[in-house]
mmCIF file of C-alpha atoms in Angstrom:
data_model
loop_
_atom_site.group_PDB
_atom_site.id
_atom_site.type_symbol
_atom_site.label_atom_id
_atom_site.label_comp_id
_atom_site.label_asym_id
_atom_site.label_seq_id
_atom_site.Cartn_x
_atom_site.Cartn_y
_atom_site.Cartn_z
ATOM 1 C CA MET A 29 -0.154 -0.496 -0.143
ATOM 2 C CA ILE A 30 1.413 3.790 -0.862
ATOM 3 C CA MET A 31 0.752 5.506 2.071
ATOM 4 C CA SER A 32 -0.313 9.243 1.446
ATOM 5 C CA THR A 33 2.199 12.640 1.226
ATOM 6 C CA ASN A 34 0.515 13.444 5.110
ATOM 7 C CA ASP A 35 1.410 9.980 6.395
ATOM 8 C CA LYS A 36 5.556 10.994 5.468
ATOM 9 C CA ASP A 37 7.360 10.495 7.994
ATOM 10 C CA ARG A 38 4.918 9.312 10.668
ATOM 11 C CA LEU A 39 6.739 7.989 13.463
ATOM 12 C CA LEU A 40 5.132 4.650 15.312
ATOM 13 C CA ASP A 41 4.222 4.603 18.567
ATOM 14 C CA HIS A 42 6.914 2.157 19.637
ATOM 15 C CA ASP A 43 10.352 2.528 20.423
ATOM 16 C CA ALA A 44 13.797 0.757 21.634
ATOM 17 C CA ASP A 45 15.945 2.135 23.802
ATOM 18 C CA GLY A 46 14.815 5.779 22.799
ATOM 19 C CA ILE A 47 14.823 5.165 19.064
ATOM 20 C CA LYS A 48 11.761 5.548 17.155
ATOM 21 C CA GLU A 49 10.873 4.639 13.394
ATOM 22 C CA PHE A 50 8.757 6.260 10.376
ATOM 23 C CA ASP A 51 6.718 4.414 9.511
ATOM 24 C CA ASN A 52 7.949 4.769 5.217
ATOM 25 C CA ASN A 53 6.867 3.093 1.949
ATOM 26 C CA LEU A 54 10.557 1.767 0.448
ATOM 27 C CA PRO A 55 12.273 3.293 -1.252
ATOM 28 C CA ARG A 56 11.344 1.916 -4.641
ATOM 29 C CA TRP A 57 15.068 1.170 -5.764
ATOM 30 C CA TRP A 58 15.097 -1.605 -2.905
ATOM 31 C CA LEU A 59 11.953 -2.848 -3.570
ATOM 32 C CA TYR A 60 12.118 -2.647 -7.625
ATOM 33 C CA GLY A 61 15.125 -4.926 -6.584
ATOM 34 C CA PHE A 62 14.039 -6.958 -3.810
ATOM 35 C CA TYR A 63 10.987 -8.256 -6.650
ATOM 36 C CA LEU A 64 14.208 -9.455 -8.438
ATOM 37 C CA THR A 65 14.874 -10.675 -5.836
ATOM 38 C CA MET A 66 11.137 -12.863 -6.020
ATOM 39 C CA VAL A 67 11.478 -14.114 -9.717
ATOM 40 C CA PHE A 68 15.342 -15.032 -9.474
ATOM 41 C CA SER A 69 15.198 -17.347 -7.056
ATOM 42 C CA VAL A 70 11.892 -18.945 -9.049
ATOM 43 C CA VAL A 71 13.529 -19.093 -12.552
ATOM 44 C CA TYR A 72 16.554 -21.126 -10.497
ATOM 45 C CA MET A 73 14.483 -23.137 -8.495
ATOM 46 C CA VAL A 74 12.942 -23.814 -11.172
ATOM 47 C CA ASN A 75 16.226 -24.338 -13.794
ATOM 48 C CA TYR A 76 18.053 -26.519 -10.941
ATOM 49 C CA HIS A 77 15.319 -28.315 -9.375
ATOM 50 C CA VAL A 78 12.454 -28.921 -10.951
ATOM 51 C CA LEU A 79 13.404 -29.784 -15.029
ATOM 52 C CA GLU A 80 15.230 -33.039 -15.602
ATOM 53 C CA THR A 81 17.590 -30.689 -18.244
ATOM 54 C CA PRO A 82 18.740 -27.271 -17.357
ATOM 55 C CA MET A 83 17.723 -24.288 -20.026
ATOM 56 C CA PHE A 84 20.931 -23.440 -18.952
ATOM 57 C CA GLY A 85 23.867 -24.648 -16.730
ATOM 58 C CA GLN A 86 24.881 -27.621 -15.498
ATOM 59 C CA ARG A 87 22.902 -29.585 -12.736
ATOM 60 C CA GLY A 88 25.038 -30.322 -10.317
ATOM 61 C CA GLN A 89 28.479 -30.196 -9.223
ATOM 62 C CA ILE A 90 29.194 -33.468 -10.866
ATOM 63 C CA ASP A 91 27.413 -32.694 -14.367
ATOM 64 C CA GLU A 92 29.459 -29.312 -14.278
ATOM 65 C CA TYR A 93 32.755 -31.089 -13.957
ATOM 66 C CA ASP A 94 32.261 -33.470 -16.531
ATOM 67 C CA SER A 95 30.541 -30.591 -18.688
ATOM 68 C CA GLU A 96 34.160 -28.359 -17.679
ATOM 69 C CA VAL A 97 36.249 -31.645 -18.622
ATOM 70 C CA LYS A 98 34.970 -32.583 -22.320
ATOM 71 C CA HIS A 99 35.342 -28.626 -23.396
ATOM 72 C CA TRP A 100 38.706 -28.652 -22.395
ATOM 73 C CA GLU A 101 39.422 -31.979 -23.591
ATOM 74 C CA ALA A 102 37.842 -30.783 -26.949
ATOM 75 C CA ALA A 103 39.919 -27.348 -27.009
ATOM 76 C CA ILE A 104 43.026 -29.035 -26.283
ATOM 77 C CA ALA A 105 42.044 -32.000 -29.294
ATOM 78 C CA SER A 106 41.614 -29.264 -31.381
ATOM 79 C CA ALA A 107 44.393 -26.495 -30.489
ATOM 80 C CA PRO A 108 47.413 -26.540 -33.571
ATOM 81 C CA LYS A 109 50.104 -28.905 -33.068
ATOM 82 C CA LYS A 110 53.254 -27.449 -32.274
ATOM 83 C CA GLY A 111 55.734 -29.547 -33.061
ATOM 84 C CA PRO A 112 59.450 -30.888 -31.822
ATOM 85 C CA VAL A 113 62.247 -27.236 -31.272
ATOM 86 C CA LYS A 114 64.925 -28.020 -33.553
ATOM 87 C CA ALA A 115 67.561 -28.872 -31.372
ATOM 88 C CA THR A 116 70.750 -28.835 -33.828
ATOM 89 C CA LEU A 117 73.464 -27.548 -31.742
ATOM 90 C CA LEU A 118 74.003 -23.569 -32.268
ATOM 91 C CA THR A 119 78.236 -23.122 -32.522
ATOM 92 C CA ASP A 120 78.530 -19.424 -34.163
ATOM 93 C CA ALA A 121 79.753 -16.657 -32.436
ATOM 94 C CA ALA A 122 77.000 -14.331 -32.711
ATOM 95 C CA SER A 123 74.744 -17.441 -31.030
ATOM 96 C CA LEU A 124 76.764 -18.124 -28.160
ATOM 97 C CA GLU A 125 77.262 -14.267 -27.512
ATOM 98 C CA LYS A 126 73.063 -14.585 -27.582
ATOM 99 C CA GLY A 127 72.930 -17.682 -25.200
ATOM 100 C CA LYS A 128 75.682 -16.068 -22.678
ATOM 101 C CA ALA A 129 73.906 -13.060 -22.604
ATOM 102 C CA ILE A 130 70.868 -14.858 -21.395
ATOM 103 C CA PHE A 131 72.990 -17.136 -19.598
ATOM 104 C CA ASN A 132 74.223 -13.918 -17.329
ATOM 105 C CA GLY A 133 71.406 -11.793 -18.017
ATOM 106 C CA THR A 134 68.728 -11.125 -15.006
ATOM 107 C CA ASN A 135 66.094 -12.141 -16.699
ATOM 108 C CA ASN A 136 66.159 -15.793 -16.539
ATOM 109 C CA LEU A 137 69.319 -15.589 -13.224
ATOM 110 C CA CYS A 138 70.848 -17.924 -14.638
ATOM 111 C CA SER A 139 74.670 -17.286 -13.692
ATOM 112 C CA THR A 140 72.905 -16.516 -10.296
ATOM 113 C CA CYS A 141 73.392 -20.468 -8.970
ATOM 114 C CA HIS A 142 75.546 -21.797 -12.081
ATOM 115 C CA ARG A 143 78.101 -18.370 -11.579
ATOM 116 C CA GLU A 144 78.854 -16.987 -15.076
ATOM 117 C CA ASP A 145 81.637 -18.874 -15.619
ATOM 118 C CA LEU A 146 79.291 -22.258 -14.994
ATOM 119 C CA GLY A 147 81.339 -23.471 -12.533
ATOM 120 C CA GLY A 148 78.184 -23.749 -10.517
ATOM 121 C CA GLN A 149 77.370 -22.469 -6.775
ATOM 122 C CA VAL A 150 73.892 -23.820 -5.698
ATOM 123 C CA GLY A 151 72.999 -25.395 -9.277
ATOM 124 C CA PRO A 152 75.651 -27.909 -10.374
ATOM 125 C CA ASN A 153 78.955 -27.307 -12.504
ATOM 126 C CA LEU A 154 77.608 -26.884 -15.809
ATOM 127 C CA THR A 155 81.131 -27.586 -17.147
ATOM 128 C CA ASP A 156 81.843 -31.164 -15.602
ATOM 129 C CA ASP A 157 81.333 -34.202 -17.220
ATOM 130 C CA ASN A 158 78.528 -35.306 -14.889
ATOM 131 C CA TRP A 159 74.902 -34.354 -15.091
ATOM 132 C CA ILE A 160 72.112 -35.029 -13.198
ATOM 133 C CA HIS A 161 69.574 -35.176 -15.816
ATOM 134 C CA GLY A 162 71.300 -35.155 -18.897
ATOM 135 C CA CYS A 163 73.875 -33.237 -21.077
ATOM 136 C CA SER A 164 72.396 -33.611 -24.534
ATOM 137 C CA ILE A 165 71.489 -30.624 -25.817
ATOM 138 C CA GLU A 166 67.404 -31.473 -25.976
ATOM 139 C CA ASP A 167 68.157 -32.469 -22.851
ATOM 140 C CA ILE A 168 69.509 -28.787 -21.484
ATOM 141 C CA MET A 169 66.559 -27.286 -23.309
ATOM 142 C CA LYS A 170 63.937 -29.950 -21.368
ATOM 143 C CA ASN A 171 65.481 -28.911 -18.564
ATOM 144 C CA ILE A 172 65.554 -25.480 -18.929
ATOM 145 C CA THR A 173 62.097 -25.679 -19.453
ATOM 146 C CA THR A 174 60.630 -27.393 -17.728
ATOM 147 C CA GLY A 175 63.184 -26.273 -14.546
ATOM 148 C CA PHE A 176 62.995 -28.610 -11.379
ATOM 149 C CA PRO A 177 61.172 -26.595 -8.698
ATOM 150 C CA GLU A 178 61.444 -28.593 -5.511
ATOM 151 C CA LYS A 179 65.456 -27.953 -5.963
ATOM 152 C CA GLY A 180 64.764 -24.303 -6.567
ATOM 153 C CA MET A 181 64.735 -24.254 -9.992
ATOM 154 C CA LEU A 182 61.717 -22.714 -11.865
ATOM 155 C CA PRO A 183 61.164 -23.053 -15.047
ATOM 156 C CA TYR A 184 63.571 -20.963 -17.109
ATOM 157 C CA GLY A 185 65.136 -20.319 -14.703
ATOM 158 C CA SER A 186 62.984 -17.483 -13.239
ATOM 159 C CA THR A 187 60.120 -18.535 -14.843
ATOM 160 C CA ASN A 188 60.539 -15.948 -17.670
ATOM 161 C CA ARG A 189 59.888 -17.530 -20.406
ATOM 162 C CA LEU A 190 62.171 -17.776 -23.764
ATOM 163 C CA SER A 191 61.731 -18.228 -27.085
ATOM 164 C CA ASP A 192 62.796 -21.526 -29.446
ATOM 165 C CA ASP A 193 65.528 -19.826 -30.629
ATOM 166 C CA GLU A 194 66.561 -17.995 -27.167
ATOM 167 C CA LEU A 195 66.421 -21.501 -25.615
ATOM 168 C CA LEU A 196 68.142 -23.501 -28.756
ATOM 169 C CA GLN A 197 71.881 -20.437 -27.870
ATOM 170 C CA VAL A 198 70.804 -20.487 -24.393
ATOM 171 C CA ALA A 199 71.718 -24.611 -24.605
ATOM 172 C CA SER A 200 74.482 -24.201 -27.070
ATOM 173 C CA TYR A 201 76.272 -21.954 -25.156
ATOM 174 C CA VAL A 202 76.177 -24.425 -21.978
ATOM 175 C CA ILE A 203 77.732 -27.345 -23.555
ATOM 176 C CA SER A 204 80.585 -24.735 -25.768
ATOM 177 C CA LYS A 205 81.452 -24.148 -21.974
ATOM 178 C CA ARG A 206 81.551 -27.866 -20.700
ATOM 179 C CA GLY A 207 85.879 -28.609 -20.539
ATOM 180 C CA SER A 208 86.049 -25.059 -19.601
ATOM 181 C CA ASN A 209 87.285 -25.606 -16.399
ATOM 182 C CA PRO A 210 87.143 -22.650 -14.203
ATOM 183 C CA PRO A 211 88.300 -21.767 -11.334
ATOM 184 C CA ASP A 212 86.875 -23.265 -7.854
ATOM 185 C CA PRO A 213 84.838 -25.629 -9.410
ATOM 186 C CA LYS A 214 81.015 -26.810 -7.203
ATOM 187 C CA PRO A 215 82.419 -30.639 -6.137
ATOM 188 C CA VAL A 216 80.625 -33.142 -8.138
ATOM 189 C CA GLU A 217 77.847 -34.236 -6.027
ATOM 190 C CA GLU A 218 78.320 -38.301 -5.451
ATOM 191 C CA GLY A 219 75.717 -40.052 -6.214
ATOM 192 C CA ARG A 220 73.531 -37.194 -7.819
ATOM 193 C CA ASP A 221 75.475 -36.466 -11.006
ATOM 194 C CA VAL A 222 76.097 -38.913 -14.040
ATOM 195 C CA PRO A 223 78.752 -38.604 -16.348
ATOM 196 C CA CYS A 224 77.927 -37.423 -19.217
ATOM 197 C CA GLN A 225 78.085 -40.323 -22.123
#
C-alpha cells in the first residue's frame, strides 16, 4: 500500500531505547530489487531443481565438472599442434654470445645459481662431464624449460619464458662451456651426478 504524502515521516508508536522509526514506504529501488530477487529465485529453482535438463548451466557439481572436462579436452584436441623444437647445436659466435647474454642476464637468473663461468654454486657445475639430468642439447633445453622447482630452479630459471631460438642459444652456450675448467668449481655431488655419455 502506498501511503499518502500526509503520512510521510509519521512516527510509529513504539520505540527501542529511545530510538523511534518512521512508517514510510520502502525506497522504490530497494523494492524493485527485492522483486527481482524473487523472480530470480523462482527461475533458479525451476531451472536447477525442477527441470530434468536445465535450460542453462548444468544440474549439479558433477555434471558441471564433467562438462568442463569435456570442453577442455575438445579445446586441447583442436588446438594446433606444435612440432618439436629443432635441436641443432649452435656453434657460431653470434648465437653463443646471445646465449651467454641470456645466461648472465637478470631476466632468467641462470648465473645466479650456476655462476657466470658455469662452475656451479647453488646449482651444479655445468662445465664438467658429470650431469644430473642429461647433457644432450635436447636434455638441456628440456631442463631449462621445465626447471626443477622442487630443487629451487623455476622453469626458464625465473619463469620468464624464452623463445625457441633463445632456448637453443642458451643451451648451446652451456654446451660450449663444457671442459672450460673454471677456477674453484663446485665439487661433483656423489650419487647425483651421472657421467655424460
